[in-house]
Coordinates of C-alpha atoms and ligand atoms in Angstrom, one line a residue:
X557 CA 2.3 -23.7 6.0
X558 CA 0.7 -26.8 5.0
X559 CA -1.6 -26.8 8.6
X560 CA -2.6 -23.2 7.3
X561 CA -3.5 -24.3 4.2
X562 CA -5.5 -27.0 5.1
X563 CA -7.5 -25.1 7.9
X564 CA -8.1 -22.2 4.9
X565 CA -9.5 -25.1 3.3
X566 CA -11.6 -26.1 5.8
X567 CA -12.9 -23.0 7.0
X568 CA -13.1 -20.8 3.6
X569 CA -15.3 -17.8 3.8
X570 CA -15.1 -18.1 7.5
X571 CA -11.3 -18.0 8.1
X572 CA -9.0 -15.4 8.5
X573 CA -5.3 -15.5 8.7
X574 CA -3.3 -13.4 11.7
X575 CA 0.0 -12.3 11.2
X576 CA 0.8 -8.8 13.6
X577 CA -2.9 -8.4 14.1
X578 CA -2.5 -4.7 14.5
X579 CA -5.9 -4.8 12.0
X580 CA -7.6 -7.9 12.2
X581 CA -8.0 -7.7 15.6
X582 CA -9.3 -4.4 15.4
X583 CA -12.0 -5.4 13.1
X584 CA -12.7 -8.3 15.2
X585 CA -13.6 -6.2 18.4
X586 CA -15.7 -3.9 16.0
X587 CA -17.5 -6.7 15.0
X588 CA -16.8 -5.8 12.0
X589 CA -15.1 -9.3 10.2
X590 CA -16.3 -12.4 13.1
X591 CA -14.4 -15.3 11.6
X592 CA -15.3 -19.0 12.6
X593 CA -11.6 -19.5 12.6
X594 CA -8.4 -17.5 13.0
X595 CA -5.3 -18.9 11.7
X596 CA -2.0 -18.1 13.2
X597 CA 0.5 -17.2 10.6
X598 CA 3.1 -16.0 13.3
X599 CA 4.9 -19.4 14.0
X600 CA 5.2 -20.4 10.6
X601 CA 9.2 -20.8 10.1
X602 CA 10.8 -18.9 7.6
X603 CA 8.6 -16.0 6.8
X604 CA 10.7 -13.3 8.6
X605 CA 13.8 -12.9 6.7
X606 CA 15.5 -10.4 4.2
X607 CA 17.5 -11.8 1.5
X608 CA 19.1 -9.7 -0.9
X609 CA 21.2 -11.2 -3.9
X610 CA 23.2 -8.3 -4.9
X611 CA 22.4 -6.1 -7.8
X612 CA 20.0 -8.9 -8.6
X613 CA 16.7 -9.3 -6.2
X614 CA 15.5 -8.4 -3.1
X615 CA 13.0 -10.9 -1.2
X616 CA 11.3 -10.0 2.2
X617 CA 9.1 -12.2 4.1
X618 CA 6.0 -11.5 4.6
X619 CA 6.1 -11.8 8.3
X620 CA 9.1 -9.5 8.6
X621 CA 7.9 -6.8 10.9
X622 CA 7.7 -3.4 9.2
X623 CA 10.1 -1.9 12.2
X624 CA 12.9 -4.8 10.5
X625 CA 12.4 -3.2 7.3
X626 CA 12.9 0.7 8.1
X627 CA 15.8 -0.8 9.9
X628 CA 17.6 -2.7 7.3
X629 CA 20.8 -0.8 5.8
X630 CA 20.6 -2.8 2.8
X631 CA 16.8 -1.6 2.2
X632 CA 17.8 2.5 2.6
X633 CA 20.8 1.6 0.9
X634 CA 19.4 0.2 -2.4
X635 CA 15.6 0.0 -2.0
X636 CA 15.1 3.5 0.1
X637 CA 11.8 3.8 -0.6
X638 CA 10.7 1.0 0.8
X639 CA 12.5 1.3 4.6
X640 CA 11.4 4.7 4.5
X641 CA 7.4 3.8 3.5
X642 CA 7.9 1.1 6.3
X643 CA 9.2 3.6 8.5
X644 CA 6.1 5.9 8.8
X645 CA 3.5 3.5 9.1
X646 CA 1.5 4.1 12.3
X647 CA 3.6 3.9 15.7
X648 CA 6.6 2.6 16.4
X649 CA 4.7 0.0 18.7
X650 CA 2.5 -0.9 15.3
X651 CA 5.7 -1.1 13.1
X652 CA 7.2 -3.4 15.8
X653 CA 4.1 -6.2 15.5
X654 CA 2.9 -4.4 11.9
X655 CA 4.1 -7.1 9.0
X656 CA 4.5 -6.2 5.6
X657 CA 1.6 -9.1 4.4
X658 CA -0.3 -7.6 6.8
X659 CA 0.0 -4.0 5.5
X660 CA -0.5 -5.0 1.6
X661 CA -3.4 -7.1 2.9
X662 CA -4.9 -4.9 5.0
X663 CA -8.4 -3.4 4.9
X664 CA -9.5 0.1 4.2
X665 CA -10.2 2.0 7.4
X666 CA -12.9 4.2 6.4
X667 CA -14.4 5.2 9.1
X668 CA -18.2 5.0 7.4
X669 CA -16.9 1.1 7.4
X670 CA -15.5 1.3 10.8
X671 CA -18.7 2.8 12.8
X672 CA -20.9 0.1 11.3
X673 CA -22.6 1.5 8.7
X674 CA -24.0 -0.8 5.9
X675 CA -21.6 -0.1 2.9
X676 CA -20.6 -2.6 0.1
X677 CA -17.6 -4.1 2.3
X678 CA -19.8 -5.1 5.2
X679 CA -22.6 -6.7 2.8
X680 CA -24.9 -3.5 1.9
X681 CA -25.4 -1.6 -1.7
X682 CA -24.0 1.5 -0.8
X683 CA -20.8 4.1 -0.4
X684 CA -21.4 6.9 2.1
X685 CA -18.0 7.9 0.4
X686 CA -19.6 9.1 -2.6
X687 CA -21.9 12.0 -1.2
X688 CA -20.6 11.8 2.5
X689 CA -17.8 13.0 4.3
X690 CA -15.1 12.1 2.1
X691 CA -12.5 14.5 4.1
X692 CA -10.1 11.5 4.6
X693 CA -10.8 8.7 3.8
X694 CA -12.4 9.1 0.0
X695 CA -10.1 8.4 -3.5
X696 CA -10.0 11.5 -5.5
X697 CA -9.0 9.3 -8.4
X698 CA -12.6 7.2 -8.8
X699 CA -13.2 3.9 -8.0
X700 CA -15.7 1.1 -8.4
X701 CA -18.1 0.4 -5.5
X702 CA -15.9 1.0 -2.5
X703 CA -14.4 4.6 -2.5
X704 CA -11.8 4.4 0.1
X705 CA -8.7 5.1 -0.6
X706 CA -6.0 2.6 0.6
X707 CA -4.2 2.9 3.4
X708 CA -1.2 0.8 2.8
X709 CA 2.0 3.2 2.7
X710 CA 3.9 0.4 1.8
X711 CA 2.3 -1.1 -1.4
X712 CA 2.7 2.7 -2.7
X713 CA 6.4 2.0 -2.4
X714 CA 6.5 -1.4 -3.7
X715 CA 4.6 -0.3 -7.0
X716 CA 7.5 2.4 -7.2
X717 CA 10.5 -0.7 -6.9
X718 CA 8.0 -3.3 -9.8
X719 CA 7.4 -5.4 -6.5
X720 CA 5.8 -8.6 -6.8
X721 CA 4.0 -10.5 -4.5
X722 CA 4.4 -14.4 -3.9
X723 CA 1.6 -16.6 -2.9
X724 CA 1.0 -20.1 -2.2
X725 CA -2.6 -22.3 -2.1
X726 CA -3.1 -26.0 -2.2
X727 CA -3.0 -25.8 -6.2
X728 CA 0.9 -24.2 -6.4
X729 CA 2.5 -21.1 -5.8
X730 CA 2.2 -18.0 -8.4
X731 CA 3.5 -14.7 -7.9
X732 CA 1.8 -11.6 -9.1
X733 CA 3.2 -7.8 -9.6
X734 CA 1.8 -5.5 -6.3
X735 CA 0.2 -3.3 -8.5
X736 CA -2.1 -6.6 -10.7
X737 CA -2.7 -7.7 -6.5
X738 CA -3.6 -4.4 -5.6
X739 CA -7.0 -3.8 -7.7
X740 CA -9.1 -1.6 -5.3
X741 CA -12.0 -4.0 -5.9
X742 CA -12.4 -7.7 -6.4
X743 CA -15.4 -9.9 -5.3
X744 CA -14.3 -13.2 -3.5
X745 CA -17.1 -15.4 -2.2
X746 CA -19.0 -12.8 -0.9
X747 CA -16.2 -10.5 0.2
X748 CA -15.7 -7.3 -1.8
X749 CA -12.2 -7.1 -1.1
X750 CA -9.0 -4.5 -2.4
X751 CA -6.6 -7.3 -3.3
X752 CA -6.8 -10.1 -5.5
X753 CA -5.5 -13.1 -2.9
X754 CA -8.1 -15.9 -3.3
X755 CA -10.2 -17.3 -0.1
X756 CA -7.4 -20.7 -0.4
X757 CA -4.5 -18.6 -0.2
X758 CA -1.4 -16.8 1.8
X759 CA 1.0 -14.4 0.4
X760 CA 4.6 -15.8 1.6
X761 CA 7.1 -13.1 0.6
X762 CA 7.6 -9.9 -1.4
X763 CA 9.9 -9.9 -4.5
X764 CA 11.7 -6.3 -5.7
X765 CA 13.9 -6.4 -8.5
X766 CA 17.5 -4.5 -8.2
X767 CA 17.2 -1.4 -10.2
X768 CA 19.9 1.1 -9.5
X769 CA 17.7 3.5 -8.8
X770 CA 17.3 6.5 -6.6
X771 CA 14.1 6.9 -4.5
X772 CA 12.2 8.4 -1.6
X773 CA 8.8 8.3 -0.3
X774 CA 6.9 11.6 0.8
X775 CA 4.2 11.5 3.4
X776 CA 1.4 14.0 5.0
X777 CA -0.6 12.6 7.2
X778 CA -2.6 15.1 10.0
X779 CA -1.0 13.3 13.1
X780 CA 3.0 12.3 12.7
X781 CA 3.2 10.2 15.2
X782 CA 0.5 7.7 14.0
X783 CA -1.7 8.4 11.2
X784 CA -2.7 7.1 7.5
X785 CA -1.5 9.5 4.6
X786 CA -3.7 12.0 3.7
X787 CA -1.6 12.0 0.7
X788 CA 1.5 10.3 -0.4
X789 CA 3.9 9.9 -3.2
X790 CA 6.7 7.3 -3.8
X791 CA 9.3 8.0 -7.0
X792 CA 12.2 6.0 -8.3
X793 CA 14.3 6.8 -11.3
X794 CA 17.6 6.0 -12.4
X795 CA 19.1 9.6 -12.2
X796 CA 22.4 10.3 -14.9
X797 CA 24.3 13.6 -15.1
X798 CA 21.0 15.2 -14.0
X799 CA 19.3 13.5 -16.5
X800 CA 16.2 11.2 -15.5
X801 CA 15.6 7.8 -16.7
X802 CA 13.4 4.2 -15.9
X803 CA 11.1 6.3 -13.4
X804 CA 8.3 5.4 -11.6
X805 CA 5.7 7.8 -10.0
X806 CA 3.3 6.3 -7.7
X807 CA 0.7 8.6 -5.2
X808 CA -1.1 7.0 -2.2
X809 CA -3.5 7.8 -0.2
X810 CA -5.6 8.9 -3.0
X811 CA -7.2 5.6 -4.9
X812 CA -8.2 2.6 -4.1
X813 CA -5.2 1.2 -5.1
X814 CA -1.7 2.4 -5.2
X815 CA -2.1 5.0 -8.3
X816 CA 1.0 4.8 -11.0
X817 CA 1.2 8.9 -13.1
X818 CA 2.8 7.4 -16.3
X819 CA 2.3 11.0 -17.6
X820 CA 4.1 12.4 -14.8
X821 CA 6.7 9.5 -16.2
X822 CA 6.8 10.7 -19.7
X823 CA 7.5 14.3 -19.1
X824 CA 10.0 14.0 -17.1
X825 CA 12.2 10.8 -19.1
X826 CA 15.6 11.9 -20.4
X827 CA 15.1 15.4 -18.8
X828 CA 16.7 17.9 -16.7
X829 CA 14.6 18.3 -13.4
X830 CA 13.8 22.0 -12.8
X831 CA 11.1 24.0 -10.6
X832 CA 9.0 23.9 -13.7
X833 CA 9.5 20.5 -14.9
X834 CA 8.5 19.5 -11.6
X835 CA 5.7 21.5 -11.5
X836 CA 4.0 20.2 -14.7
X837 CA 4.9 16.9 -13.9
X838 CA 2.6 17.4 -10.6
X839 CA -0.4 19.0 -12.4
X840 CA 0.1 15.7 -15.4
X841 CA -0.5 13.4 -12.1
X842 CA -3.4 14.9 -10.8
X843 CA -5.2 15.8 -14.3
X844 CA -7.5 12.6 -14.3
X845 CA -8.3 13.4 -10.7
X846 CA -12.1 13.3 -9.5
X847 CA -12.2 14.8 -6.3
X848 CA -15.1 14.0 -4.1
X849 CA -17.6 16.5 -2.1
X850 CA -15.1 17.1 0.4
X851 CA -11.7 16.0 -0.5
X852 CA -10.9 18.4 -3.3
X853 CA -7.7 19.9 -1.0
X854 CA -5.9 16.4 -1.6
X855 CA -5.2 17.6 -5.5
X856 CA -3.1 20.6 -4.3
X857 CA -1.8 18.7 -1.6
X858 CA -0.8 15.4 -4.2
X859 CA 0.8 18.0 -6.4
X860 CA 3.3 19.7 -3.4
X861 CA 4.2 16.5 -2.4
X862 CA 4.9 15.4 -5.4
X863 CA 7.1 18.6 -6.4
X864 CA 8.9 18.2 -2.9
X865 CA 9.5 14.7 -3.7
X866 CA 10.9 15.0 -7.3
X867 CA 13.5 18.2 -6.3
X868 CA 14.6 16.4 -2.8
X869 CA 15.2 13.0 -5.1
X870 CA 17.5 15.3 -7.5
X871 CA 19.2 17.2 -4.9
X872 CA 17.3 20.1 -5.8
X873 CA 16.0 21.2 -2.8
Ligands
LIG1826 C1 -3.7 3.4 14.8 C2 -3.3 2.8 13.5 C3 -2.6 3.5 12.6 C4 -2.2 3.0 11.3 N1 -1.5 3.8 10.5 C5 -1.0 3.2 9.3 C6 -0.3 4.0 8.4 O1 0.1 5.1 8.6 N2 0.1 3.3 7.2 C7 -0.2 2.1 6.9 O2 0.2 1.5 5.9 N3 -0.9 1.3 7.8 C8 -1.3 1.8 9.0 N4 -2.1 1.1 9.9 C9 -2.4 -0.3 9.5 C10 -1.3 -1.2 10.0 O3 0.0 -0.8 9.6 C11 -1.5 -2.5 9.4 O4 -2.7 -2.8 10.1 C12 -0.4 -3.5 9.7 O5 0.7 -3.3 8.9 C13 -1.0 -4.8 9.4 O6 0.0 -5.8 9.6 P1 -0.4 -7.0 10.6 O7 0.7 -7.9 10.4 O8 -0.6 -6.5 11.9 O9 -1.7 -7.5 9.9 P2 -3.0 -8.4 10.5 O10 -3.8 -7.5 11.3 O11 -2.4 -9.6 11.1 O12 -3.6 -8.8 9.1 C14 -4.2 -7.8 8.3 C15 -4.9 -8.4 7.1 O13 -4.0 -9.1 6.3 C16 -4.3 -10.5 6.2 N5 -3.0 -11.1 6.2 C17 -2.0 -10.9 7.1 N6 -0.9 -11.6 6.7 C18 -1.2 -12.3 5.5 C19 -0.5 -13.1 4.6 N7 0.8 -13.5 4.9 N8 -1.2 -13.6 3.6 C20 -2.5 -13.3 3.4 N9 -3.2 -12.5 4.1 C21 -2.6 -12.0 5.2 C22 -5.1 -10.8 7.5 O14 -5.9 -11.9 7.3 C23 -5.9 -9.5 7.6 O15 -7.0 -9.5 6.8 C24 -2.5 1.6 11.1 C25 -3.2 0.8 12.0 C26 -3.6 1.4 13.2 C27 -4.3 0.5 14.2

């Protein structure tokens, strides 16, 4: 860790760190990032472990593969949400070299980004986003600059479990909640980038305190096997004698960063679910939404999943 340090030291603006690679080497064969250095994270010692105290904490490294993670029995045991936002990431052969610092750190993949075109992540003044074709790719909930949504299924879940991210540089460690890291937009050197991780430093493990919730995460993305979500919604809740409590209702696939309903939240705390409840609960979510020129179908399509995922969480349905 220290050799890492010191070479993002070295290197700054120029570096980049390598942990699966299943996106920084994509980007570097586009052209699209060419760093002056790439830093192995992969043999760094340590980084690959789950540790669960119980009832207390969870703590996953950041270089634990996201295939280890949809494995775990003590993940869809206590922290369900999590294995099973790990779990439909990409391919199995992504999950398998995928890591879960890698996924929360990853860049968007819009594809105006991805074919080259100048757009405020590749050092131009512009989003194609805004009046282009937004059909995938484009936040329905607003944004700043960049209007990509992001693509991390994994970050939805962690902002569903209060996860908090851990991080070390050559000044000290700090440790910051997923959803303060996750920002959608934050200028570093010249990089306009989603997260908040400065040029000096690494994110070492993931922190998710035990709540005895229930949760799920609910996916739609156009291609199973592999694909992004077109829309997707993580919930947790503490769930009494039917009656909801300390919820959490999180979409993806929709903002720039993972997007928290806390007036989903309020209508449902110390209720009953029903068809109805769930129902209003989806239209609070998606009340604030701003749909672009051509991703107005991901408001109904935020609102089913959101439904299906509130009535399968209850045993409803
Ligand atoms: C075809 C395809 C489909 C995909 N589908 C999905 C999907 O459905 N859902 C989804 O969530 N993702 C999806 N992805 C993205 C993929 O899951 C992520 O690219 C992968 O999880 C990234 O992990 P990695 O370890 O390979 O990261 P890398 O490629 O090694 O790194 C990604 C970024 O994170 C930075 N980084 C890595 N580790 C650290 C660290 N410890 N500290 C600080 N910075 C770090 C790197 O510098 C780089 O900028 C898809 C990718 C592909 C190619």
């Amino acid at each position: 860790m220290d050799d890492a340090l010191s070479a993002l030291g070295r290197y700054g603006e120029g570096a980049r760190l390598l942990a699966g690679g299943q996106d920084l080497l994509f980007r570097i064969k586009k052209y699209i990032v060419q760093p002056q250095c790439v830093i192995n994270l992969k043999t760094i010692p340590g980084l690959d472990t789950i540790r669960s105290k119980p009832e207390e904490s969870l703590r996953v490294g950041a270089l634990t593969t996201l295939s280890a993670i949809a494995r775990s029995a003590e993940l869809q045991r206590n922290y369900a949400v999590l294995a099973q936002a790990a779990g439909v990431v990409a391919s199995p052969q992504i999950r398998n070299m995928g890591t879960l610092g890698g996924n929360i750190c990853q860049d968007v993949w819009c594809w105006y980004l991805q074919d080259g075109f100048s757009c405020w992540k590749s050092g131009g003044k512009f989003c194609d986003l805004a009046a282009g074709d937004s059909r995938y790719y484009g936040s329905i909930m607003g944004g700043h600059l960049c209007l990509s949504n992001h693509p991390s299924d994994v970050a939805v879940a962690l902002a569903a479990l209060d996860g908090r991210v851990h991080i070390v540089a050559p000044k000290g460690a700090r440790a910051v909640a997923i959803t303060d890291f996750l920002t959608g937009h934050n200028w570093v050197g010249g990089r306009l980038q989603s997260h908040t991780l400065g040029l000096d430093e690494i994110v070492t493990e993931i922190e998710v305190p035990f709540r005895p919730t229930r949760s799920t995460y609910v996916k739609f993305a156009l291609r199973k096997s592999w694909d992004f979500a077109i829309a997707s919604v993580a919930v947790s809740a503490v769930i009494e004698d039917g009656i909801w409590s300390d919820l959490r209702i999180v979409l993806g696939g929709v903002a720039t960063s993972p997007c928290r309903s806390r007036e989903a939240e309020d209508l449902l705390r110390h209720e009953k679910i029903s068809e109805a409840l769930a129902a209003a609960a989806a239209e609070a979510a998606l009340e604030n939404a701003r749909p672009l020129k051509m991703n107005s179908y991901k408001v109904d399509l935020s609102k089913t999943l959101i439904r299906r995922a509130l009535l399968s969480l209850a045993g409803v349905r």
